[in-house]
Short mmCIF file of C-alpha atoms and ligand atoms in Angstrom, two decimals:
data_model
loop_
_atom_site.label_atom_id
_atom_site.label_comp_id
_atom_site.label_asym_id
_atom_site.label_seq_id
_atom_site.Cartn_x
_atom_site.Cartn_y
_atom_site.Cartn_z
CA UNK L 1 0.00 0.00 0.00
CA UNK L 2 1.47 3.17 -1.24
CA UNK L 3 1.33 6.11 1.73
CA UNK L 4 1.58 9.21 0.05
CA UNK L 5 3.31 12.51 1.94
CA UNK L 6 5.27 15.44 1.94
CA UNK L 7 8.30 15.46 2.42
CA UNK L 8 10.80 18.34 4.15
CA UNK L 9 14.20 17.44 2.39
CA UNK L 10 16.57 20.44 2.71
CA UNK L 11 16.27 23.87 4.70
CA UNK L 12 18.65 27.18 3.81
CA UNK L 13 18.93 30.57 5.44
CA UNK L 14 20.48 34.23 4.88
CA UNK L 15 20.53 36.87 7.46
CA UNK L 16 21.61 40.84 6.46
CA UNK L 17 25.21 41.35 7.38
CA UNK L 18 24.32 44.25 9.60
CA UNK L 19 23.91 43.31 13.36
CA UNK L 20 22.21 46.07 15.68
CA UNK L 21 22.81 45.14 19.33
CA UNK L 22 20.41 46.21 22.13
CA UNK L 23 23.26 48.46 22.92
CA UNK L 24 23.07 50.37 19.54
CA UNK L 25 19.67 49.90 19.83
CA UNK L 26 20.11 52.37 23.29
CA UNK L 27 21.55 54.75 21.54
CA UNK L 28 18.98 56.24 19.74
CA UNK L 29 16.17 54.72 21.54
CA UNK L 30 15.16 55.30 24.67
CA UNK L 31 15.49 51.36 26.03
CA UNK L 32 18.42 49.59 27.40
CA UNK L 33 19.80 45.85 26.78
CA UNK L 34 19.04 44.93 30.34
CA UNK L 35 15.36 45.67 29.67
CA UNK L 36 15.27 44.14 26.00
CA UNK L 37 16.69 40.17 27.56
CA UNK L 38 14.51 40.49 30.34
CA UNK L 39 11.99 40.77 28.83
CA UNK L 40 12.40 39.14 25.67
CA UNK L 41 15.48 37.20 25.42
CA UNK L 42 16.52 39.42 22.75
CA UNK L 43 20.32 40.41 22.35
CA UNK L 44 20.99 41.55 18.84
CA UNK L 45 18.73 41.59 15.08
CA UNK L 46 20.51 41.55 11.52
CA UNK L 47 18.64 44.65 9.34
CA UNK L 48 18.78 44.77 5.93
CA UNK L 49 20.85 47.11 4.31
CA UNK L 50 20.21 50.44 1.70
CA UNK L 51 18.74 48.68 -1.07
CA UNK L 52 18.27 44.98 0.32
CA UNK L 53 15.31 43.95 -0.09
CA UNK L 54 12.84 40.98 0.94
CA UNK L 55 13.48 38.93 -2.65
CA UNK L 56 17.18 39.36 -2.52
CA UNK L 57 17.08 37.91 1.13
CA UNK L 58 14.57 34.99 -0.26
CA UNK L 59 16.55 34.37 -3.02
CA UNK L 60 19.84 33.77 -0.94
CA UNK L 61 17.71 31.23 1.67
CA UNK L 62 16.50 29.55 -1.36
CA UNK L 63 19.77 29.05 -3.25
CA UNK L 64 20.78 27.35 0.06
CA UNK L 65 18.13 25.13 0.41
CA UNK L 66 18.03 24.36 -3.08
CA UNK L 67 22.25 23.40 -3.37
CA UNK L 68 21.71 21.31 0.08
CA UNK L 69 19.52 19.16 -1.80
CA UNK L 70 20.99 19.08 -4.99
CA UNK L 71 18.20 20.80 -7.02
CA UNK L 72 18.12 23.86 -9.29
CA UNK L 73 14.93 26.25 -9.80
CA UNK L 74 13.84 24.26 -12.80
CA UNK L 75 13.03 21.62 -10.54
CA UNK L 76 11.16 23.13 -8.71
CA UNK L 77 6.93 23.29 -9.21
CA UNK L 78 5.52 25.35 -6.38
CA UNK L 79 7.13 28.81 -4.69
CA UNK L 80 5.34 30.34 -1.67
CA UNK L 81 6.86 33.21 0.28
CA UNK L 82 5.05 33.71 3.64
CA UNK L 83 5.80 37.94 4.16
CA UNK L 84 4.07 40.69 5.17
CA UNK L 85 7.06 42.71 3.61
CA UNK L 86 6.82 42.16 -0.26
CA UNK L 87 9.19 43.92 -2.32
CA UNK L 88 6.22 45.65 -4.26
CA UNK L 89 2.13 46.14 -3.33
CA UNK L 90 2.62 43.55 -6.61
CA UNK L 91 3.24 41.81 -8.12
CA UNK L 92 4.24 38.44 -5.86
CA UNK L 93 7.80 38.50 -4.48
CA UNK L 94 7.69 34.70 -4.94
CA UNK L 95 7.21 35.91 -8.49
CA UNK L 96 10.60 37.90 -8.49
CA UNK L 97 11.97 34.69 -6.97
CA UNK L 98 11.06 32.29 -9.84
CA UNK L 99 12.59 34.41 -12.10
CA UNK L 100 16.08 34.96 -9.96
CA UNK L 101 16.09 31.13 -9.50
CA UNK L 102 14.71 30.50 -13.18
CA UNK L 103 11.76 28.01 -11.84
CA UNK L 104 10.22 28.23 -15.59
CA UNK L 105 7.83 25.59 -14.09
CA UNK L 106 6.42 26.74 -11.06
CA UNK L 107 3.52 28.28 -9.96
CA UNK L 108 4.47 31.33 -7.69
CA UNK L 109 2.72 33.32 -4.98
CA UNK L 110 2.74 35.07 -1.59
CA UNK L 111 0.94 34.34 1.61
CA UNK L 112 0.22 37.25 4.26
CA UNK L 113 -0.60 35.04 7.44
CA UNK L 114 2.49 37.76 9.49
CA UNK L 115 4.35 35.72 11.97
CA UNK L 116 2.22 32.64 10.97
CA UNK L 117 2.83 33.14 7.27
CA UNK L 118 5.21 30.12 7.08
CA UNK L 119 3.14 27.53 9.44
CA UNK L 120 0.65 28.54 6.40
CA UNK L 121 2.73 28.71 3.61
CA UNK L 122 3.67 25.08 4.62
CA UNK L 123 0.03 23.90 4.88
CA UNK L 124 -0.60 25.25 1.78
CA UNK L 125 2.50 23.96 0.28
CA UNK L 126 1.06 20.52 1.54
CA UNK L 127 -2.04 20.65 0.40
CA UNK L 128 -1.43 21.40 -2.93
CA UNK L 129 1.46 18.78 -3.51
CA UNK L 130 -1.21 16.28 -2.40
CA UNK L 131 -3.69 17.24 -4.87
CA UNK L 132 -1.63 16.87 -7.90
CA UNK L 133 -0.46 20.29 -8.08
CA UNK L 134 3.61 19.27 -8.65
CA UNK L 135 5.85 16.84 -7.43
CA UNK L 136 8.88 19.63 -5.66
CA UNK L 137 7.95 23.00 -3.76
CA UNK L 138 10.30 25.60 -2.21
CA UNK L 139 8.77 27.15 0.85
CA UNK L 140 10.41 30.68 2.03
CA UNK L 141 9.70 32.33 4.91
CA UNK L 142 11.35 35.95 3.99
CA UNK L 143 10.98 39.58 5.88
CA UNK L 144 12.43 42.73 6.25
CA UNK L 145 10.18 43.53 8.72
CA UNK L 146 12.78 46.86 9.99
CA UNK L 147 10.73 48.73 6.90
CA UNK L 148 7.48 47.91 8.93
CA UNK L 149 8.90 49.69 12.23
CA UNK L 150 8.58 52.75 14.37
CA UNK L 151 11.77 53.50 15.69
CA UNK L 152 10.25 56.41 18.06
CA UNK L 153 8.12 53.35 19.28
CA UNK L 154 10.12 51.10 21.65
CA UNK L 155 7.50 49.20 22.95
CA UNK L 156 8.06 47.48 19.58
CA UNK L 157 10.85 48.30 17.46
CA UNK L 158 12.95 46.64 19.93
CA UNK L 159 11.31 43.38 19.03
CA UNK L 160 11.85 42.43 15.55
CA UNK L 161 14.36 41.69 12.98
CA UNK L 162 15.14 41.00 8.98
CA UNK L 163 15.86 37.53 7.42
CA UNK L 164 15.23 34.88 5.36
CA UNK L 165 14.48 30.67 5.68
CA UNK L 166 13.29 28.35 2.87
CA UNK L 167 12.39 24.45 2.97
CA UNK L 168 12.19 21.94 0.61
CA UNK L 169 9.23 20.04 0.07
CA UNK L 170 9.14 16.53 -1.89
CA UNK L 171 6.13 14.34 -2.48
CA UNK L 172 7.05 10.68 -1.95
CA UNK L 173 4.81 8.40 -2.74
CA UNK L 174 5.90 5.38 -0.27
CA UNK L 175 6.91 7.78 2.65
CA UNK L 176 6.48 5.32 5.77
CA UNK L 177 6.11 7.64 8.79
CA UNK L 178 8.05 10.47 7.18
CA UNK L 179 7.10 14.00 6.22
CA UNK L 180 4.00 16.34 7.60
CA UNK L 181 2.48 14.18 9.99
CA UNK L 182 0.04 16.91 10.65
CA UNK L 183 -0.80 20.30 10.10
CA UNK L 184 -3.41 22.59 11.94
CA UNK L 185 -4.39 26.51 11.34
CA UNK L 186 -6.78 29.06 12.95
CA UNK L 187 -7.45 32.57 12.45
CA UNK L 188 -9.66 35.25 14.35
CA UNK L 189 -10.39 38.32 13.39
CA UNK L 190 -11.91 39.32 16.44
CA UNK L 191 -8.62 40.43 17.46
CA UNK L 192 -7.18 42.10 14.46
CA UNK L 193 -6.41 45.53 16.91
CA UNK L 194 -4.16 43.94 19.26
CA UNK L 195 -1.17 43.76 16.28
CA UNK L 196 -1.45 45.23 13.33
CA UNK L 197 -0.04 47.48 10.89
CA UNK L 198 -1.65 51.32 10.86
CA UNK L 199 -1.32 51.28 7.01
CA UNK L 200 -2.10 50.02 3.55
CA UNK L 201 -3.16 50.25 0.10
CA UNK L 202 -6.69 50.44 0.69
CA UNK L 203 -7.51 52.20 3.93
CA UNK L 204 -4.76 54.90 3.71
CA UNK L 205 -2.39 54.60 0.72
CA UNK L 206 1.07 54.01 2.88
CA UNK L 207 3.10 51.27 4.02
CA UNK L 208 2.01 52.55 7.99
CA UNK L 209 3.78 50.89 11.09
CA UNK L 210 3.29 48.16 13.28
CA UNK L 211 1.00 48.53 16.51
CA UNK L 212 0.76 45.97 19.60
CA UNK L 213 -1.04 45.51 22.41
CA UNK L 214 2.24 43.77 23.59
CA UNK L 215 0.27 42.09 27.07
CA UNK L 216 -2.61 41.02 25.32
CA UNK L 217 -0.52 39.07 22.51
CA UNK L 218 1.31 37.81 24.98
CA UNK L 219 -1.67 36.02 27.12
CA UNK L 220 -3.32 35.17 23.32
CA UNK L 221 -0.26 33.33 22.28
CA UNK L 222 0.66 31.11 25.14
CA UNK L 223 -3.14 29.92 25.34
CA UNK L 224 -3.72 29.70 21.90
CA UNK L 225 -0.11 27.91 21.03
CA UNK L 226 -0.53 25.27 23.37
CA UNK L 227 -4.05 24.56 22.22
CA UNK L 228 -3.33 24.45 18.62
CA UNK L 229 0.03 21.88 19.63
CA UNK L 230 -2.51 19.54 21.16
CA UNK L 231 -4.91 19.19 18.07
CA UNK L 232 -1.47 18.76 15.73
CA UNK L 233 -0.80 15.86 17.87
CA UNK L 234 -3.73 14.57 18.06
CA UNK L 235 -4.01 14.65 14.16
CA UNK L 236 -0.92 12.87 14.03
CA UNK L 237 -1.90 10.52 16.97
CA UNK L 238 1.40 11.58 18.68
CA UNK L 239 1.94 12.95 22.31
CA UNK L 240 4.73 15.50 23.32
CA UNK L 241 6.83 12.69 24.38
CA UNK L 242 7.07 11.85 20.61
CA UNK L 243 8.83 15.00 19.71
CA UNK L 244 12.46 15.52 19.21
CA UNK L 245 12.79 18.96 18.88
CA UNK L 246 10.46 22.17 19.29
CA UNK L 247 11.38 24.42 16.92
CA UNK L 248 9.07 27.57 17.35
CA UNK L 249 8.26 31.00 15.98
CA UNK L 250 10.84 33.09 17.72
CA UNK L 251 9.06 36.13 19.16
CA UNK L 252 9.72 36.22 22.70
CA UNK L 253 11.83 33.62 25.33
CA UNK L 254 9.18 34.23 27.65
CA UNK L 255 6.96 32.51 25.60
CA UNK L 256 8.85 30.28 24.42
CA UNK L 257 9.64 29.10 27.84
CA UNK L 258 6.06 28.61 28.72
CA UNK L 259 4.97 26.20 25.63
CA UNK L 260 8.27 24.24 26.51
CA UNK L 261 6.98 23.83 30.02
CA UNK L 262 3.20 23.03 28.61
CA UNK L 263 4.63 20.89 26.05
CA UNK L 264 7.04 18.84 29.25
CA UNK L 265 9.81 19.03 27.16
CA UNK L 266 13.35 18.99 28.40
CA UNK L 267 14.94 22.86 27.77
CA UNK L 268 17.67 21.17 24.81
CA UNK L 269 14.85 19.98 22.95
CA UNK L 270 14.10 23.48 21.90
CA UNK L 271 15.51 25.22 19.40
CA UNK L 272 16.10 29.38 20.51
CA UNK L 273 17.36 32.07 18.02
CA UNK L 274 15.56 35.10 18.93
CA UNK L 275 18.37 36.05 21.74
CA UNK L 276 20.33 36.37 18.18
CA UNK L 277 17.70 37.07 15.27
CA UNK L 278 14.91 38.65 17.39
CA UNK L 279 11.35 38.10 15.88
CA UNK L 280 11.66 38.04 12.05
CA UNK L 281 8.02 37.08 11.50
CA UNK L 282 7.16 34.44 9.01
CA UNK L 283 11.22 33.95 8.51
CA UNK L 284 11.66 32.83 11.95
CA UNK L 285 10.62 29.13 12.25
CA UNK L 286 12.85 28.34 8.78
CA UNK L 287 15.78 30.08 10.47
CA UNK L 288 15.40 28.49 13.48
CA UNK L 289 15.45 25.37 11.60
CA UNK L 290 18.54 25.97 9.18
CA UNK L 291 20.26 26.95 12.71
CA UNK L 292 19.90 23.58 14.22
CA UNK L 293 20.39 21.10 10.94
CA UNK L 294 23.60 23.52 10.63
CA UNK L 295 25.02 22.91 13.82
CA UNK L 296 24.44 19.27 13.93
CA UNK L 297 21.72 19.56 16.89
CA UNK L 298 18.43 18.41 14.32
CA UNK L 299 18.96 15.29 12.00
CA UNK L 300 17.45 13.35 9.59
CA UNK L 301 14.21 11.55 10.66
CA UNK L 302 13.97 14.11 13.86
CA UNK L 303 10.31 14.70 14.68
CA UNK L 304 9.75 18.36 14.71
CA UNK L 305 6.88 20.62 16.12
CA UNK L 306 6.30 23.87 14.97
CA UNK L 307 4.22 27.02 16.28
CA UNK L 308 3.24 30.25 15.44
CA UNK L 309 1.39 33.06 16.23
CA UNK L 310 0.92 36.69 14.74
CA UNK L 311 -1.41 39.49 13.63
CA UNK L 312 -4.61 38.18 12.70
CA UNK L 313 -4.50 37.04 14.73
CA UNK L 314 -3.65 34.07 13.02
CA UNK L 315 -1.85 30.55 14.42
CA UNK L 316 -1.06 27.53 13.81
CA UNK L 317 1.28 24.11 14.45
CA UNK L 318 2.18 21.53 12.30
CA UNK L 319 4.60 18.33 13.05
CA UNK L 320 7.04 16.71 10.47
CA UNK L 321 9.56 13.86 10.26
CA UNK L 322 12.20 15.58 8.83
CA UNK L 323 14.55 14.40 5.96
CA UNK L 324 13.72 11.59 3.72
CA UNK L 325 14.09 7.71 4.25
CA UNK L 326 17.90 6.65 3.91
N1 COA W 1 12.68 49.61 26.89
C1 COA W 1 12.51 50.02 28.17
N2 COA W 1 11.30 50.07 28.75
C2 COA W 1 10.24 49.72 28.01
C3 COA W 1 10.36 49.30 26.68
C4 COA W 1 11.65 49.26 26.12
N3 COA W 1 11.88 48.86 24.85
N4 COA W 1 9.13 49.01 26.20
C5 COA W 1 8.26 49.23 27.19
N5 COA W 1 8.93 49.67 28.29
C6 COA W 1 8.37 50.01 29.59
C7 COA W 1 6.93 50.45 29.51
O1 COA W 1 6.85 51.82 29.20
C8 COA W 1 6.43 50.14 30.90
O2 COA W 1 6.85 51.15 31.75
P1 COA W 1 5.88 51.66 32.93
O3 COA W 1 5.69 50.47 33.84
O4 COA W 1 6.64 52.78 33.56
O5 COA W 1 4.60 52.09 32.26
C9 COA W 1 7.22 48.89 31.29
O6 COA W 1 8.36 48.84 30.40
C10 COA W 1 6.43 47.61 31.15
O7 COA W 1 5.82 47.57 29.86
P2 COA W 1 4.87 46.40 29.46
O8 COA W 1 4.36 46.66 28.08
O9 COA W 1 3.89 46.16 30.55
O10 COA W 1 5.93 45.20 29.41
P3 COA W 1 5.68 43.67 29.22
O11 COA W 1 6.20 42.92 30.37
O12 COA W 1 4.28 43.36 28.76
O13 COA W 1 6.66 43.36 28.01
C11 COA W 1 6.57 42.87 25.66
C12 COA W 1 6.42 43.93 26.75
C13 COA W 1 6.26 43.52 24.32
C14 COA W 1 8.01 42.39 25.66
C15 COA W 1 5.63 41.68 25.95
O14 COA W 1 4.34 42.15 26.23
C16 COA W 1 5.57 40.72 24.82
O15 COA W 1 6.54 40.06 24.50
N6 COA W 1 4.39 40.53 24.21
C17 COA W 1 4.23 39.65 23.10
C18 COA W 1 4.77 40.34 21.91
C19 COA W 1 4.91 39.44 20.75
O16 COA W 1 5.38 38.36 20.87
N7 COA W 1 4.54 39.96 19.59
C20 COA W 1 4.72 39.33 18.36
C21 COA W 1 3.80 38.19 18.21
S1 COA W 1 4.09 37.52 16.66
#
């Protein structure tokens, strides 16, 4: 019997060269770096530079992701860049991707889901390589969210920070236990003024800046994470025991922290890069990831569980075997 599934082959990354410490942060902001880790765990965030822009930090996680798996663009059916930073109003920065990675073939668009954009992206991604829609799909998580900031605001500028990761998806057709065990979403527009942006193309013609209600996120996303983790487990008939490595959206330690504890995990089964990358939105999970297969700590056939949360609000988990059958 043939069990059909996605597959997460390869993962790639590319942060800006430029690294702004809380300390340079301080000095034309009225915070400090004490403040900034004790709150958030947050030491440092790369920022793109004059003329960097969201596709040319895409197109460098890509290119990664793409050589560690021995693929080109042609091979590739499917783009989908989860950002709430495009390059242009439009058209699609996934668009500007095919054509830097020449992916004649594929079918190319952009999902606005914010700091859940590439828990989305992914289910999307899965979705549509199950119903016949290609065989190989690159999804990038990519952001230069600094263009999105107030810098006179420092209840949130402090917070976030630019990058770029992309995954390789493969549909195998006799995948044993490998792959997307399970994905889950939710969305709720009830609480679309607790985080948003105070601009756009059809209510007042700018880009506009981002606005939190930092508290209430915070209570949202601990309750509404660990919820959403149960029902991906449960879809995948796995408990928390099961899973090798947490590798969540990277917005704040603090939270974190709590889903690790909720989740009974032991504190080296989670992966942490805001302390260095700070929240990069949709591009945090796929960094997160590249970090750990990088460094040796995630391997083929680890189980993974991943979580996000953002504007929306909008949230979702979804668990994978990662790698491919040796
Ligand atoms: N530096 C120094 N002080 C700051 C500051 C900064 N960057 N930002 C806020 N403060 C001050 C406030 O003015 C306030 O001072 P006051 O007590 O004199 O009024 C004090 O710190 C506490 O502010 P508060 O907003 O209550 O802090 P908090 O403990 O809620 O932490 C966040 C703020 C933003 C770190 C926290 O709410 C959070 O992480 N929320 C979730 C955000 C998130 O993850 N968003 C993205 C989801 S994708």
């Amino acid at each position: 019997m043939t069990n059909q599934r996605v597959l997460m082959t390869a993962v790639g990354s590319y942060l800006p060269a430029n690294v702004v410490t809380n300390e340079t942060l301080s000095s034309f902001v009225d915070t400090d770096d004490a403040w900034i880790r004790r709150r958030t765990g947050i030491a440092q965030r790369h920022l793109v530079a004059e003329g960097e822009t969201t596709a040319d930090l895409a197109y460098n996680a890509a290119a990664k992701a793409l050589a560690n798996v021995g693929l080109t663009g042609g091979d590739i059916d499917l783009i989908i860049i989860a950002t709430t930073t495009p390059d242009n109003t439009f058209p699609s920065t996934a668009t500007k991707l095919q054509h830097m990675i020449e992916a004649k073939n594929a079918i190319a668009f952009d999902v606005q889901a914010v700091c859940a954009g590439f828990v989305y992206a992914l289910d999307i991604a899965d979705a549509m390589l199950q119903s016949g829609r290609g065989r190989r799909a690159l999804v990038v998580g990519a952001e230069s969210f600094s263009k999105l900031l107030d810098w006179e605001d420092r209840t949130t500028c402090v917070l976030f920070g630019d990058g770029a990761g992309a995954v390789v998806l493969e549909l195998a057709d006799d995948a044993g236990d490998w792959g997307i065990r399970s994905s889950v979403l939710h969305s709720d527009g009830a609480y679309r003024d607790i985080l948003f942006v105070d601009g756009g193309p059809s209510s007042n013609a700018s880009v506009g800046h981002v606005r939190m209600e930092g508290k209430e996120v915070f209570r949202h996303a601990v309750e509404k994470l660990a919820s959403v983790m149960d029902e991906a487990l449960s879809a995948a008939s796995m408990e928390a025991r099961d899973i090798d490595w947490l590798v969540p959206h990277q917005a704040n330690v603090r939270i974190i922290d709590a889903m690790q504890k909720k989740m009974g995990l032991p504190s080296d089964r989670v992966v942490r890069t805001v302390e260095q990358h700070a929240n990069t939105s949709a591009a945090s999970i796929p960094l997160a990831l590249s970090a750990a297969v990088d460094d040796g700590r995630i391997k083929n056939g680890d189980v993974l569980a991943m979580e996000a949360i953002g504007g929306g609000l909008a949230w979702g988990a979804a668990l994978v075997k990662f790698g491919r059958p040796s």
